[in-house]
Amino acid sequence: LVAMVYDTLQKVNAAQNKNIVFGISPFGIWKSGTPAGITGTSSYSQFYCDPIAWLQAGTVDYLSPQLYWKITGAQDYDKLSAWWNDRGAQYNRHIYPGLALYKMVDGTNNWEAAEIQQQINLNRQLQRPQVLGQAMFSTKQIMANNKGIKTQLQANQYRFASYAPAMHWKDNVCPNSPTHVKLDGDTLRWQAPLPASDGDLAKRYVIYRFDTDTEATTH
């Protein structure tokens, strides 16, 4: 089923010059005992879902494992996030762990907002290059700003806007950079580039650095 969905999307992409991505959010433990020290329900033997097989076959672009546990313990978020990162690196696919914001208000766990913030900080460690973001379950807690989570994220972890990371196996041809970039007083000017070899044009521009001694460095 997973392979059929993925293959169908590739046909749509080819026919319509698109790059639709496909991912799945599996249960957060692949097999109980993996990695060492982790115990709990097994996606493989109890839900009959094998996300590692999907990675091996290349039939997903990303996984968003449901890591709905705290840091430390028998379902340690830290260990699980690192393990999924390594699987993503092994098979060249992105990992976006699912974070359990609902456990701040479920009446049983009563997590503090700091737990979610700490999990995001772990995701961003240099040792986890394939963890390229996170999914929130659910957005209800953000919209309601439960325990100040929205305020805290906006002031800290999500202070700056960012773009979704590129998936080079989907499309490795970048749009051409703009030309004749210069600072004219307090106005930045440039000329739109020609289409790339696959016909794509840039939809927006991002300034990473501006050097007034020369002209500019943009991408």
PDB file of C-alpha atoms in Angstrom:
ATOM      1  CA  LEU A   1       0.000   0.000   0.000  1.00  0.00           C
ATOM      2  CA  VAL A   2       2.739   2.471   0.985  1.00  0.00           C
ATOM      3  CA  ALA A   3       4.726   1.707  -2.164  1.00  0.00           C
ATOM      4  CA  MET A   4       1.636   2.091  -4.352  1.00  0.00           C
ATOM      5  CA  VAL A   5       0.826   5.509  -2.891  1.00  0.00           C
ATOM      6  CA  TYR A   6       4.420   6.664  -3.315  1.00  0.00           C
ATOM      7  CA  ASP A   7       4.690   5.377  -6.885  1.00  0.00           C
ATOM      8  CA  THR A   8       1.394   7.018  -7.841  1.00  0.00           C
ATOM      9  CA  LEU A   9       2.597  10.357  -6.498  1.00  0.00           C
ATOM     10  CA  GLN A  10       5.768  10.084  -8.576  1.00  0.00           C
ATOM     11  CA  LYS A  11       3.619   9.700 -11.689  1.00  0.00           C
ATOM     12  CA  VAL A  12       1.635  12.803 -10.705  1.00  0.00           C
ATOM     13  CA  ASN A  13       4.873  14.700 -10.086  1.00  0.00           C
ATOM     14  CA  ALA A  14       6.295  13.732 -13.466  1.00  0.00           C
ATOM     15  CA  ALA A  15       3.104  14.518 -15.371  1.00  0.00           C
ATOM     16  CA  GLN A  16       2.503  17.897 -13.701  1.00  0.00           C
ATOM     17  CA  ASN A  17       6.089  19.013 -12.967  1.00  0.00           C
ATOM     18  CA  LYS A  18       5.425  18.947  -9.236  1.00  0.00           C
ATOM     19  CA  ASN A  19       7.314  17.708  -6.191  1.00  0.00           C
ATOM     20  CA  ILE A  20       4.596  16.439  -3.880  1.00  0.00           C
ATOM     21  CA  VAL A  21       6.186  14.842  -0.814  1.00  0.00           C
ATOM     22  CA  PHE A  22       4.818  11.825   1.018  1.00  0.00           C
ATOM     23  CA  GLY A  23       5.434  10.836   4.621  1.00  0.00           C
ATOM     24  CA  ILE A  24       3.886   8.810   7.427  1.00  0.00           C
ATOM     25  CA  SER A  25       3.623   9.282  11.188  1.00  0.00           C
ATOM     26  CA  PRO A  26       4.272   5.826  12.677  1.00  0.00           C
ATOM     27  CA  PHE A  27       4.182   4.820  16.327  1.00  0.00           C
ATOM     28  CA  GLY A  28       7.346   6.065  18.018  1.00  0.00           C
ATOM     29  CA  ILE A  29       8.845   2.687  18.989  1.00  0.00           C
ATOM     30  CA  TRP A  30       9.850   0.460  16.084  1.00  0.00           C
ATOM     31  CA  LYS A  31      10.513  -2.610  18.227  1.00  0.00           C
ATOM     32  CA  SER A  32      10.500  -2.855  22.010  1.00  0.00           C
ATOM     33  CA  GLY A  33      14.137  -2.995  23.120  1.00  0.00           C
ATOM     34  CA  THR A  34      15.321  -0.819  20.218  1.00  0.00           C
ATOM     35  CA  PRO A  35      17.271   1.240  21.036  1.00  0.00           C
ATOM     36  CA  ALA A  36      18.685  -0.379  24.154  1.00  0.00           C
ATOM     37  CA  GLY A  37      16.777   0.571  27.291  1.00  0.00           C
ATOM     38  CA  ILE A  38      13.549   1.432  25.464  1.00  0.00           C
ATOM     39  CA  THR A  39      10.483  -0.690  26.235  1.00  0.00           C
ATOM     40  CA  GLY A  40       6.877  -0.368  25.133  1.00  0.00           C
ATOM     41  CA  THR A  41       4.409  -1.150  22.383  1.00  0.00           C
ATOM     42  CA  SER A  42       6.051  -2.290  19.143  1.00  0.00           C
ATOM     43  CA  SER A  43       5.013  -0.766  15.830  1.00  0.00           C
ATOM     44  CA  TYR A  44       6.463  -3.807  14.061  1.00  0.00           C
ATOM     45  CA  SER A  45       4.931  -6.699  15.978  1.00  0.00           C
ATOM     46  CA  GLN A  46       1.750  -5.157  17.415  1.00  0.00           C
ATOM     47  CA  PHE A  47       0.620  -2.640  14.787  1.00  0.00           C
ATOM     48  CA  TYR A  48       2.145  -4.587  11.868  1.00  0.00           C
ATOM     49  CA  CYS A  49       3.756  -1.429  10.476  1.00  0.00           C
ATOM     50  CA  ASP A  50       7.425  -1.459   9.517  1.00  0.00           C
ATOM     51  CA  PRO A  51       8.646   2.130   8.959  1.00  0.00           C
ATOM     52  CA  ILE A  52      12.235   0.905   8.612  1.00  0.00           C
ATOM     53  CA  ALA A  53      11.159  -1.160   5.595  1.00  0.00           C
ATOM     54  CA  TRP A  54       9.603   1.984   4.095  1.00  0.00           C
ATOM     55  CA  LEU A  55      12.893   3.834   4.582  1.00  0.00           C
ATOM     56  CA  GLN A  56      14.867   0.964   3.067  1.00  0.00           C
ATOM     57  CA  ALA A  57      12.598   0.841   0.028  1.00  0.00           C
ATOM     58  CA  GLY A  58      12.621   4.619  -0.399  1.00  0.00           C
ATOM     59  CA  THR A  59       8.820   4.757  -0.429  1.00  0.00           C
ATOM     60  CA  VAL A  60       8.535   7.683   1.992  1.00  0.00           C
ATOM     61  CA  ASP A  61      10.158  11.110   1.853  1.00  0.00           C
ATOM     62  CA  TYR A  62       9.972  11.600   5.597  1.00  0.00           C
ATOM     63  CA  LEU A  63       8.827   9.972   8.808  1.00  0.00           C
ATOM     64  CA  SER A  64       7.212  11.756  11.714  1.00  0.00           C
ATOM     65  CA  PRO A  65       7.442   9.160  14.515  1.00  0.00           C
ATOM     66  CA  GLN A  66       5.016   9.777  17.358  1.00  0.00           C
ATOM     67  CA  LEU A  67       7.489  10.401  20.179  1.00  0.00           C
ATOM     68  CA  TYR A  68       4.824  11.257  22.735  1.00  0.00           C
ATOM     69  CA  TRP A  69       6.982  10.708  25.824  1.00  0.00           C
ATOM     70  CA  LYS A  70       9.110  12.812  28.135  1.00  0.00           C
ATOM     71  CA  ILE A  71      12.874  13.034  28.245  1.00  0.00           C
ATOM     72  CA  THR A  72      14.230  10.102  30.395  1.00  0.00           C
ATOM     73  CA  GLY A  73      12.307   6.983  31.328  1.00  0.00           C
ATOM     74  CA  ALA A  74      11.490   3.701  29.580  1.00  0.00           C
ATOM     75  CA  GLN A  75      10.330   5.632  26.497  1.00  0.00           C
ATOM     76  CA  ASP A  76      13.035   8.306  26.667  1.00  0.00           C
ATOM     77  CA  TYR A  77      12.426  11.016  24.077  1.00  0.00           C
ATOM     78  CA  ASP A  78      16.143  11.772  23.907  1.00  0.00           C
ATOM     79  CA  LYS A  79      17.141   8.191  23.024  1.00  0.00           C
ATOM     80  CA  LEU A  80      14.287   7.710  20.583  1.00  0.00           C
ATOM     81  CA  SER A  81      14.862  10.988  18.766  1.00  0.00           C
ATOM     82  CA  ALA A  82      18.556  10.157  18.342  1.00  0.00           C
ATOM     83  CA  TRP A  83      17.737   6.633  17.107  1.00  0.00           C
ATOM     84  CA  TRP A  84      15.266   7.881  14.492  1.00  0.00           C
ATOM     85  CA  ASN A  85      17.776  10.490  13.379  1.00  0.00           C
ATOM     86  CA  ASP A  86      20.303   7.735  12.715  1.00  0.00           C
ATOM     87  CA  ARG A  87      17.778   5.780  10.646  1.00  0.00           C
ATOM     88  CA  GLY A  88      17.013   8.885   8.608  1.00  0.00           C
ATOM     89  CA  ALA A  89      20.723   9.434   8.012  1.00  0.00           C
ATOM     90  CA  GLN A  90      21.207   5.782   7.081  1.00  0.00           C
ATOM     91  CA  TYR A  91      18.519   5.894   4.380  1.00  0.00           C
ATOM     92  CA  ASN A  92      18.741   9.582   3.389  1.00  0.00           C
ATOM     93  CA  ARG A  93      15.271  10.619   4.485  1.00  0.00           C
ATOM     94  CA  HIS A  94      14.034  13.385   6.767  1.00  0.00           C
ATOM     95  CA  ILE A  95      12.786  12.845  10.321  1.00  0.00           C
ATOM     96  CA  TYR A  96      10.244  15.176  11.944  1.00  0.00           C
ATOM     97  CA  PRO A  97       9.429  13.825  15.424  1.00  0.00           C
ATOM     98  CA  GLY A  98       5.883  14.246  16.692  1.00  0.00           C
ATOM     99  CA  LEU A  99       5.691  16.122  20.017  1.00  0.00           C
ATOM    100  CA  ALA A 100       2.866  15.532  22.505  1.00  0.00           C
ATOM    101  CA  LEU A 101       1.578  19.011  23.275  1.00  0.00           C
ATOM    102  CA  TYR A 102      -1.731  17.429  24.278  1.00  0.00           C
ATOM    103  CA  LYS A 103      -0.041  15.989  27.367  1.00  0.00           C
ATOM    104  CA  MET A 104       0.173  19.494  28.819  1.00  0.00           C
ATOM    105  CA  VAL A 105      -3.626  19.476  29.266  1.00  0.00           C
ATOM    106  CA  ASP A 106      -4.761  15.830  29.248  1.00  0.00           C
ATOM    107  CA  GLY A 107      -5.407  15.736  32.990  1.00  0.00           C
ATOM    108  CA  THR A 108      -2.950  12.888  33.569  1.00  0.00           C
ATOM    109  CA  ASN A 109       0.532  13.978  32.527  1.00  0.00           C
ATOM    110  CA  ASN A 110       0.301  17.739  33.082  1.00  0.00           C
ATOM    111  CA  TRP A 111       3.519  18.544  31.190  1.00  0.00           C
ATOM    112  CA  GLU A 112       5.000  22.008  31.408  1.00  0.00           C
ATOM    113  CA  ALA A 113       5.741  24.006  28.255  1.00  0.00           C
ATOM    114  CA  ALA A 114       9.441  23.664  29.087  1.00  0.00           C
ATOM    115  CA  GLU A 115       9.300  19.934  28.254  1.00  0.00           C
ATOM    116  CA  ILE A 116       8.306  20.688  24.655  1.00  0.00           C
ATOM    117  CA  GLN A 117      10.947  23.401  24.397  1.00  0.00           C
ATOM    118  CA  GLN A 118      13.638  21.027  25.642  1.00  0.00           C
ATOM    119  CA  GLN A 119      12.597  18.407  23.109  1.00  0.00           C
ATOM    120  CA  ILE A 120      12.898  20.931  20.281  1.00  0.00           C
ATOM    121  CA  ASN A 121      16.353  21.876  21.568  1.00  0.00           C
ATOM    122  CA  LEU A 122      17.382  18.216  21.432  1.00  0.00           C
ATOM    123  CA  ASN A 123      16.106  17.965  17.864  1.00  0.00           C
ATOM    124  CA  ARG A 124      18.396  20.822  16.873  1.00  0.00           C
ATOM    125  CA  GLN A 125      21.594  19.324  18.219  1.00  0.00           C
ATOM    126  CA  LEU A 126      24.347  18.966  15.634  1.00  0.00           C
ATOM    127  CA  GLN A 127      24.402  15.215  16.319  1.00  0.00           C
ATOM    128  CA  ARG A 128      20.884  14.972  14.788  1.00  0.00           C
ATOM    129  CA  PRO A 129      21.278  16.383  11.266  1.00  0.00           C
ATOM    130  CA  GLN A 130      18.353  14.383   9.859  1.00  0.00           C
ATOM    131  CA  VAL A 131      15.920  15.731  12.446  1.00  0.00           C
ATOM    132  CA  LEU A 132      14.913  18.787  10.450  1.00  0.00           C
ATOM    133  CA  GLY A 133      11.869  19.938  12.360  1.00  0.00           C
ATOM    134  CA  GLN A 134       8.978  18.591  14.390  1.00  0.00           C
ATOM    135  CA  ALA A 135       5.238  18.039  14.168  1.00  0.00           C
ATOM    136  CA  MET A 136       2.930  19.229  16.936  1.00  0.00           C
ATOM    137  CA  PHE A 137       0.076  17.132  18.275  1.00  0.00           C
ATOM    138  CA  SER A 138      -1.877  19.111  18.419  1.00  0.00           C
ATOM    139  CA  THR A 139      -2.123  22.658  17.146  1.00  0.00           C
ATOM    140  CA  LYS A 140      -5.061  23.178  19.514  1.00  0.00           C
ATOM    141  CA  GLN A 141      -2.671  23.680  22.415  1.00  0.00           C
ATOM    142  CA  ILE A 142      -0.647  26.222  20.427  1.00  0.00           C
ATOM    143  CA  MET A 143      -3.698  28.178  19.306  1.00  0.00           C
ATOM    144  CA  ALA A 144      -5.033  28.237  22.871  1.00  0.00           C
ATOM    145  CA  ASN A 145      -1.563  29.154  24.180  1.00  0.00           C
ATOM    146  CA  ASN A 146      -1.896  26.529  26.910  1.00  0.00           C
ATOM    147  CA  LYS A 147       0.664  27.126  29.648  1.00  0.00           C
ATOM    148  CA  GLY A 148       2.106  29.910  27.492  1.00  0.00           C
ATOM    149  CA  ILE A 149       3.498  27.463  24.903  1.00  0.00           C
ATOM    150  CA  LYS A 150       2.801  29.760  21.942  1.00  0.00           C
ATOM    151  CA  THR A 151       4.333  32.756  23.706  1.00  0.00           C
ATOM    152  CA  GLN A 152       7.407  30.755  24.738  1.00  0.00           C
ATOM    153  CA  LEU A 153       8.005  29.319  21.273  1.00  0.00           C
ATOM    154  CA  GLN A 154       7.592  32.677  19.558  1.00  0.00           C
ATOM    155  CA  ALA A 155      10.088  34.252  21.932  1.00  0.00           C
ATOM    156  CA  ASN A 156      12.619  31.436  21.806  1.00  0.00           C
ATOM    157  CA  GLN A 157      12.694  28.333  19.572  1.00  0.00           C
ATOM    158  CA  TYR A 158      10.460  29.817  16.847  1.00  0.00           C
ATOM    159  CA  ARG A 159      11.703  33.373  17.067  1.00  0.00           C
ATOM    160  CA  PHE A 160      12.896  33.401  13.456  1.00  0.00           C
ATOM    161  CA  ALA A 161      11.042  32.232  10.352  1.00  0.00           C
ATOM    162  CA  SER A 162      12.572  29.403   8.319  1.00  0.00           C
ATOM    163  CA  TYR A 163      11.942  27.531   5.103  1.00  0.00           C
ATOM    164  CA  ALA A 164      11.248  23.835   4.807  1.00  0.00           C
ATOM    165  CA  PRO A 165      14.494  21.927   4.140  1.00  0.00           C
ATOM    166  CA  ALA A 166      15.147  20.766   0.600  1.00  0.00           C
ATOM    167  CA  MET A 167      14.683  17.125  -0.356  1.00  0.00           C
ATOM    168  CA  HIS A 168      17.425  16.660  -2.927  1.00  0.00           C
ATOM    169  CA  TRP A 169      16.170  13.256  -4.054  1.00  0.00           C
ATOM    170  CA  LYS A 170      12.944  14.966  -5.181  1.00  0.00           C
ATOM    171  CA  ASP A 171      14.497  17.820  -7.132  1.00  0.00           C
ATOM    172  CA  ASN A 172      18.217  18.609  -7.182  1.00  0.00           C
ATOM    173  CA  VAL A 173      17.983  21.447  -9.727  1.00  0.00           C
ATOM    174  CA  CYS A 174      17.871  24.791  -7.927  1.00  0.00           C
ATOM    175  CA  PRO A 175      16.276  27.886  -9.463  1.00  0.00           C
ATOM    176  CA  ASN A 176      18.868  30.298 -10.810  1.00  0.00           C
ATOM    177  CA  SER A 177      20.032  33.117  -8.559  1.00  0.00           C
ATOM    178  CA  PRO A 178      18.999  36.702  -9.330  1.00  0.00           C
ATOM    179  CA  THR A 179      21.492  38.850 -11.217  1.00  0.00           C
ATOM    180  CA  HIS A 180      22.818  42.409 -10.850  1.00  0.00           C
ATOM    181  CA  VAL A 181      22.042  42.556  -7.148  1.00  0.00           C
ATOM    182  CA  LYS A 182      22.915  45.940  -5.663  1.00  0.00           C
ATOM    183  CA  LEU A 183      22.027  48.315  -2.866  1.00  0.00           C
ATOM    184  CA  ASP A 184      20.618  51.559  -4.227  1.00  0.00           C
ATOM    185  CA  GLY A 185      20.441  53.868  -1.231  1.00  0.00           C
ATOM    186  CA  ASP A 186      18.207  51.958   1.147  1.00  0.00           C
ATOM    187  CA  THR A 187      16.614  49.876  -1.625  1.00  0.00           C
ATOM    188  CA  LEU A 188      17.786  46.435  -2.701  1.00  0.00           C
ATOM    189  CA  ARG A 189      17.448  45.865  -6.440  1.00  0.00           C
ATOM    190  CA  TRP A 190      18.019  42.839  -8.665  1.00  0.00           C
ATOM    191  CA  GLN A 191      17.048  41.346 -11.997  1.00  0.00           C
ATOM    192  CA  ALA A 192      14.994  38.168 -12.171  1.00  0.00           C
ATOM    193  CA  PRO A 193      16.981  35.193 -13.481  1.00  0.00           C
ATOM    194  CA  LEU A 194      16.229  32.993 -16.450  1.00  0.00           C
ATOM    195  CA  PRO A 195      14.412  29.688 -15.803  1.00  0.00           C
ATOM    196  CA  ALA A 196      16.556  26.798 -14.554  1.00  0.00           C
ATOM    197  CA  SER A 197      17.270  23.791 -16.752  1.00  0.00           C
ATOM    198  CA  ASP A 198      14.019  22.133 -15.595  1.00  0.00           C
ATOM    199  CA  GLY A 199      11.999  25.266 -16.340  1.00  0.00           C
ATOM    200  CA  ASP A 200      11.504  26.332 -12.719  1.00  0.00           C
ATOM    201  CA  LEU A 201      11.611  29.962 -11.654  1.00  0.00           C
ATOM    202  CA  ALA A 202      12.247  31.260  -8.148  1.00  0.00           C
ATOM    203  CA  LYS A 203       9.095  32.027  -6.176  1.00  0.00           C
ATOM    204  CA  ARG A 204      10.822  34.183  -3.558  1.00  0.00           C
ATOM    205  CA  TYR A 205      14.293  35.374  -2.608  1.00  0.00           C
ATOM    206  CA  VAL A 206      16.179  35.127   0.670  1.00  0.00           C
ATOM    207  CA  ILE A 207      19.048  37.447   1.619  1.00  0.00           C
ATOM    208  CA  TYR A 208      21.694  35.668   3.671  1.00  0.00           C
ATOM    209  CA  ARG A 209      24.350  38.353   3.619  1.00  0.00           C
ATOM    210  CA  PHE A 210      24.802  41.803   2.117  1.00  0.00           C
ATOM    211  CA  ASP A 211      28.304  43.162   1.589  1.00  0.00           C
ATOM    212  CA  THR A 212      28.238  46.881   0.890  1.00  0.00           C
ATOM    213  CA  ASP A 213      31.915  46.848  -0.123  1.00  0.00           C
ATOM    214  CA  THR A 214      31.070  44.813  -3.226  1.00  0.00           C
ATOM    215  CA  GLU A 215      27.484  44.137  -4.152  1.00  0.00           C
ATOM    216  CA  ALA A 216      25.630  41.310  -2.484  1.00  0.00           C
ATOM    217  CA  THR A 217      25.563  37.645  -1.735  1.00  0.00           C
ATOM    218  CA  THR A 218      22.108  36.131  -2.228  1.00  0.00           C
ATOM    219  CA  HIS A 219      20.568  32.756  -2.863  1.00  0.00           C
TER     220      HIS A 219
END
